[in-house]
Amino acid sequence: MNNSESSVVSLLQETQEKFGYIPKEEIYRIAEEKGVSPAKVMGVATFYSQFRLSKPGKNLILLCKGTACHVNSASSIAAALKEELGIGDGETSEDGLFTIEFVACLGCCSLSPVMMINGVAYGSLTPEKAKEIVRNIRNEAAKGV
Amino acid sequence: MNEKIVALEIDGVKIEAHEGATILEAASSAGIDIPNLCFLKGMSPYGACGVCVVEAEGSPKLLRACATPVREGMVINTKSERALKARKLAFELMMGDHDADCLGPCVLECPAHTQCQKYVKEIAEGRFADATATVMDTYPLPASIGRVCPHPCETACRRGKVESPISIAFLKAFAADTARKMGVFAPAGVIAESSCAGKKISIIGGGPAGLTAAYQLRRRGSEVTVYDQMPKMGGMLRYGIPEYRLPKAVLDEEISLISSMGVKLVNNFKIGKDAALSALRKECDALIVANGAWKSSSMGIPGEEAEGVFGGIDYLREQKRLAGRVAIVGGGNTAMDACRTAVRLGAEEVYVVYRRTRAEMPAEEIEIKEAEEEGVKFCFLRNPTEVIVEDGRVTGLSLQVMKLGQPDEKGRLRPVPVEGQVEKLPLEYVIMAIGQKNDSEGFESLKTTSRGTIATDSSMRASVAEDDGNSAPVFACGDAVNRGASIAIKAIAGANDAVDAVEAYFSGKDIPERIGTVSARESTRIDFSQYEKMPRQTPAVRDAEERKHDFSPVASIFTEEQAILEAKRCLECGCHDYSECKLIRYAKMLKTDCTRFRGEFHPGENERHLVAIERNQRKCIACNLCVRVCEEKAKKGLLGLVGRGFTTVIKPEFNNSEAIAGCAECNMCTLACPTGALRLLK
Amino acid sequence: MLKIVVGMGSCGIAAGAQRVKEALDSLSDDVGITGCVGACYLEPIVDLYDGKELKKRLVRVTPEDAPKIVSASSTGDFKSVEELVISDEDASFLTSQTRIALRNCGVIDPESLESYRSVGGYKALEKVFTLSPEDVISEVKTSSLAGRGGAGFPTWFKWNAARAAKGEKKYLICNADEGDPGAFMDRAVIESDPHSLIEGMLIAAYAIGASEAFVYVRAEYPLAIVRLQKAIRDAEAAGLLGENILGSGFSCSLRIKAGAGAFVCGEETSLIESLEGNRGMPRLKPPFPAERGYKNSPSNINNVETFANVAWIILNGGKAFAALGTENSKGTKVFALTGKIRRGGLVEIPMGLTLREVIFGIGGGVRGSAKFKAVQLGGPSGGCIPESLLDTRIDYRELAATGAIMGSGGMVVMDDTTCMVNMAKFFLEFTAKESCGKCVHCRIGTKRLHETLTRITEGKGKEGDVEMLEELCRGIKDGALCGLGQTAPNPVLTTIRYFRDEYEAHIKEKKCPAGECVSLRKFAILPDKCKRCSACARKCPAGAISGSAKEPYVIDEVKCIGCGVCEKTCRFGAVVRK
């Protein structure tokens, strides 16, 4: 796609795709490329929940906080993850392995409560099941080292 | 602009406007003010603040006047109940999220709302004459009040939470003294277009209230005469406050300024004796009674009529030399003035008898401390039950020993007697300084309160029995009315209210609200540790052994260096933009309750480090005008909205001072800001 | 030999369809895929086809079932898979629906243009090129199709306005930013039948004269984006998109723009701002997008479900569509039936059915032993409807009269363990977080609503709070700039309207009748049931439980935080709510 046609949102998306987040320098680069002020780019980058301005953990957990998940106690999943990983919404674990983001709805309402890790959805969660899933990922990572 | 003209109706007024004009523009051209905050002429409408909503016949939704073009035949109501409700809610929400002060606590807590912060700043900048003029806008006695005021402003001063409050009162005295020395001590400017101009007004009482009323009315062009029963003007400032606190020469100079303005001052004139109140009423257009509270309250105990028992204010007025042992009953400032006067007039032993403890004493701490230094003995938790009399003369006081019990309705601990413990204090004199009452002689026709004070209504009017309806109306203020005797600055506040009431009486308009709606920060939310500690300046005080033998001033006034240092300690709580702020102007107009929707405040700090513009995000209402102006008009685009929803703030990207180094200081953003969130630093 | 087809929508994949497919692939070379059939609670689903005829539908399939399935498909002997075959009751979940928008979902291979064409795909487009744009609009007018995104505005009217608007270039935009947390029909359509969206959009583009079209898709829908991209490429290759489509002389391009996560971008003007690359903050209306929209040119925006109906209407006639439904609301509507429901998933029914028929008939009522309490319609802009109003028909006006809205089709069922104050709080937390922050009423108002509701659920409610909430809600509705703010108070207003007693119980008695509000929960241990195992005491995060082998355990109410861990831990039923 021709960049002159890409909007600031698209450029930020491409940047995040590339780096996993939006590094500070990229804000200035995009501003220059689009001929707009860095303040404006910053405004766009901080408006949308998708964009991150700091580096996320290796595994991105999107925890659904949609209505169906709420009714089926998504908050207990959030609590379980907090217990297991010690992190909440928007936080990254100390070992840099996990970042949790609460999202409005993953659209898998019939399987609520749901979370998505690195694009893979896990449904019908219980607190124990959620803990087990992240534990497995962590164990895999430990083996890899 | 389009040439086609459309006809419409706004608030019942038929209006013609160019097609394409907005409702706001059409209304404004017809002189109808629709509140607006995020709109700025020359900028495209934005629609954020929602205060310009109006109701249009046939439209199910409220319309934003700033953005809706007029149409032929539109019938607009800018003040319909529904529009007003939505508009008022916008203000309640904004004010509830406004973590900022309109006025500093000093101004709010001063009964007369003297512009303390302003004159302190002027002093900090070395502009002493300006500072004096600032005070003189509120009252004409800055040097006197600066010396004697118990300064509620300082009690409220937030600097006190850092280390100690600004010495506001003494700064004022310093500024006024300096102005007098410089020969620039002058009345504040004439107030033009007053309904009081040319009116003949009589004032009874030449104390702080009467003199202030006279001064303010004279500024408005009234012909003012002040009548006073004493030989000289000044009231309690002259006859109730000892020379060592307020030199008569200082007071004289301030009074002569009032006289020089053309106010007629008549002394030795007692109502009921020299003229009847009803007679005076026939000779003027309005009459203000400010005759004060000149009778000492009695204790209501046996023996108090005996020889050697005096009232506190009587004693201060007469300045009798009392050789022997003297007890002053009471714990207020009058008691302190009396005991220290007694010391200076050569009493052998001076006691202060007070039924609570030192902590509960209403007198100022400095007065108590200085009295102690001068050798006054304090008898706390003692309540006189009887004046012991022999041959018609005082020989002592019976004192009931008290202890502190449960708090009263004001929260002060209530003294209760300790059963069976009574002491005797041998004395030659007793001075009762437990309060003052007003003397109604000559004023019997005025309706009184249960306290015996003159009763006034909310427009400062006293009601006259058997009023013939042809005489001048009677207003009243000062110690003589309602709750009775208090501090001078309160009497001055009452005088200003009375002047407003007189003005309103002649103009037929409503009395303006003095302060009305304002935003005020809760001190508990402020982190005072951020401020560097700077000690309070104190003027030199003479040694107790030296000062207790004469009536020369106890304390000197500040040196210029001290005054500037002291004034610079001010935290500048009040907003620089108060008089210009659109937000508060409309909030006042709608009588907004600023605390109704209090909750978490939006984030943001006061940033002073960015180029020449200070940005106080706590005052920001996110109207985005600064961002828009910077981008569209100044063509810089240095600011942007960051974040979303409630936590949205306006920032230069990354809050980086380097990034905004291109700021041209064009000042467009600060001028566009409808609140005091932006300020150009000099 | 039967064809094996695995349901591969996001839900199915989340339920394990990917692993089932892999297992089947390892045993067979001819495993097909389809999208989401909508019976999400039965996923993963595997269908066995004989040509076009569905022979057997297998549900809740695991990878371990793969050998049995492969063998059944080759032998035609279904004995070994009998326990996987869908029950009649479950089958009725699908057979009792009337599917127009979802007509191909779970039927065709979403990744195959051929598959779409085999069911009549792009025939409507061919037909349209024989009609004038005005005729197309008129047909849509006959159908009475209304915006399925929530507002229910007549589709033909918007098309007509955009067609009539002056402008050299016009744009067509599909709103696929399905923001209502609880609705997922748009995702299902794109994942399962992307070409029907493309075809519907091309018909609309032709009608209004647009030469450029966009689909604005939520970033949280990666699979939908992938399948739509493939569909666009295939359509372009087949001459169905781009220059001179099907030789008609009409040209239109179609591009995907991924959203970046902002609920407010469901609002037309915010969506346009976002498309232009700006912060998604609403613009003032007028001017409406039909006059000045994307790049200040006339633009028309419809949502996915609306477009998904268009090709069907053109082929079958507007009258056939209008024959379904009620006086005011024609055609069908897709609902995402979720929450505490026995049979949850996508349900497309003709307008005019009652809520009871959908929830208790198709959905089978409440899951488990609890009692039905309310159904939430319209998500953060909608409201909660109580049992007493379940006979309300699905109709724009009738639903609006309850204080809820039709909305985009989220239908979340709640039982008596759901606290309605907490529900209102949940939605206000959402809207406060999603408020763009532009207008005062919404930015500060929703925040204050959320704070007050939070206070009430924590037992810190005050007398007068409910009245204050009502007043604030009404003021926000009147003063907010866009649809988000104007509808944000609805969840609060409807729960107050129908469940005021629950609010009052929280405020006056400091009790949560549903037992959901943690701060208001109190637990006790029944001494005679306590086995003194100490499990509860060990799990208690607040250290509020004490006891010993000799003494039954007790809960210190002062220390107790009401989390309920003890209740869940106790295997003897000794922990009870007070």
PDB file of C-alpha atoms in Angstrom, chain B residues 45-50 61-62 64 67 82 86 89-90 93-94 96-97 596-600 621-622 641 643-646 648, chain C residues 261-262 279 281 284 286 433-441 443-445 447-448 451 468 471-472 475-476 478-481 486:
ATOM      1  CA  PRO B  45     -17.788  24.772  15.912  1.00  0.00           C
ATOM      2  CA  TYR B  46     -16.713  21.806  18.023  1.00  0.00           C
ATOM      3  CA  GLY B  47     -19.717  20.944  20.168  1.00  0.00           C
ATOM      4  CA  ALA B  48     -17.935  19.594  23.222  1.00  0.00           C
ATOM      5  CA  CYS B  49     -19.046  21.666  26.168  1.00  0.00           C
ATOM      6  CA  GLY B  50     -22.760  21.304  25.566  1.00  0.00           C
ATOM      7  CA  LYS B  61     -33.467  16.805  20.529  1.00  0.00           C
ATOM      8  CA  LEU B  62     -31.812  19.803  22.086  1.00  0.00           C
ATOM      9  CA  ARG B  64     -26.216  22.977  20.018  1.00  0.00           C
ATOM     10  CA  ALA B  67     -23.291  24.544  15.384  1.00  0.00           C
ATOM     11  CA  ARG B  82     -35.142  21.329  29.509  1.00  0.00           C
ATOM     12  CA  ALA B  86     -29.010  20.132  30.461  1.00  0.00           C
ATOM     13  CA  LEU B  89     -25.796  19.812  34.404  1.00  0.00           C
ATOM     14  CA  ALA B  90     -22.868  20.557  32.098  1.00  0.00           C
ATOM     15  CA  LEU B  93     -20.225  18.243  35.879  1.00  0.00           C
ATOM     16  CA  MET B  94     -17.409  20.590  34.855  1.00  0.00           C
ATOM     17  CA  GLY B  96     -17.406  18.928  39.989  1.00  0.00           C
ATOM     18  CA  ASP B  97     -14.313  17.958  38.027  1.00  0.00           C
ATOM     19  CA  ARG B 596     -22.890  18.119  43.594  1.00  0.00           C
ATOM     20  CA  PHE B 597     -21.082  15.784  41.229  1.00  0.00           C
ATOM     21  CA  ARG B 598     -17.771  15.481  42.968  1.00  0.00           C
ATOM     22  CA  GLY B 599     -15.817  12.336  42.346  1.00  0.00           C
ATOM     23  CA  GLU B 600     -12.408  11.453  41.101  1.00  0.00           C
ATOM     24  CA  ILE B 621     -12.294  21.513  30.602  1.00  0.00           C
ATOM     25  CA  ALA B 622     -11.002  19.773  27.458  1.00  0.00           C
ATOM     26  CA  LEU B 641      -5.329  15.446  23.057  1.00  0.00           C
ATOM     27  CA  GLY B 643      -5.808   9.480  25.988  1.00  0.00           C
ATOM     28  CA  ARG B 644      -9.502   8.952  25.844  1.00  0.00           C
ATOM     29  CA  GLY B 645     -12.609   9.569  27.896  1.00  0.00           C
ATOM     30  CA  PHE B 646     -12.396  10.941  31.395  1.00  0.00           C
ATOM     31  CA  THR B 648      -8.136  12.774  28.305  1.00  0.00           C
TER      32      THR B 648
ATOM     33  CA  GLY C 261     -10.209  -0.525  19.361  1.00  0.00           C
ATOM     34  CA  ALA C 262     -12.749   2.161  20.141  1.00  0.00           C
ATOM     35  CA  ARG C 279      -8.994  10.175  16.835  1.00  0.00           C
ATOM     36  CA  MET C 281     -14.348  11.518  18.013  1.00  0.00           C
ATOM     37  CA  LEU C 284     -21.330  17.616  14.801  1.00  0.00           C
ATOM     38  CA  PRO C 286     -25.435  18.379  10.428  1.00  0.00           C
ATOM     39  CA  LYS C 433     -13.956   3.661  29.434  1.00  0.00           C
ATOM     40  CA  GLU C 434     -15.113   3.952  25.835  1.00  0.00           C
ATOM     41  CA  SER C 435     -16.324   7.554  25.997  1.00  0.00           C
ATOM     42  CA  CYS C 436     -14.172   9.494  23.575  1.00  0.00           C
ATOM     43  CA  GLY C 437     -13.937  12.331  26.053  1.00  0.00           C
ATOM     44  CA  LYS C 438     -15.119  15.053  23.733  1.00  0.00           C
ATOM     45  CA  CYS C 439     -18.374  16.214  25.282  1.00  0.00           C
ATOM     46  CA  VAL C 440     -18.795  17.108  28.917  1.00  0.00           C
ATOM     47  CA  HIS C 441     -22.029  15.230  29.537  1.00  0.00           C
ATOM     48  CA  ARG C 443     -16.984  12.370  29.567  1.00  0.00           C
ATOM     49  CA  ILE C 444     -17.746  13.374  33.134  1.00  0.00           C
ATOM     50  CA  GLY C 445     -21.342  12.183  33.362  1.00  0.00           C
ATOM     51  CA  LYS C 447     -17.752   8.609  35.012  1.00  0.00           C
ATOM     52  CA  ARG C 448     -19.962   9.938  37.791  1.00  0.00           C
ATOM     53  CA  GLU C 451     -18.668   6.005  40.515  1.00  0.00           C
ATOM     54  CA  MET C 468     -29.666  11.577  41.583  1.00  0.00           C
ATOM     55  CA  GLU C 471     -31.580  13.006  37.021  1.00  0.00           C
ATOM     56  CA  LEU C 472     -28.019  12.616  35.853  1.00  0.00           C
ATOM     57  CA  GLY C 475     -29.363  15.128  31.635  1.00  0.00           C
ATOM     58  CA  ILE C 476     -26.720  13.046  29.888  1.00  0.00           C
ATOM     59  CA  ASP C 478     -30.213  15.344  26.565  1.00  0.00           C
ATOM     60  CA  GLY C 479     -26.802  16.902  26.517  1.00  0.00           C
ATOM     61  CA  ALA C 480     -24.428  14.318  25.057  1.00  0.00           C
ATOM     62  CA  LEU C 481     -23.079  14.910  21.594  1.00  0.00           C
ATOM     63  CA  GLN C 486     -27.162   9.737  24.507  1.00  0.00           C
TER      64      GLN C 486
END
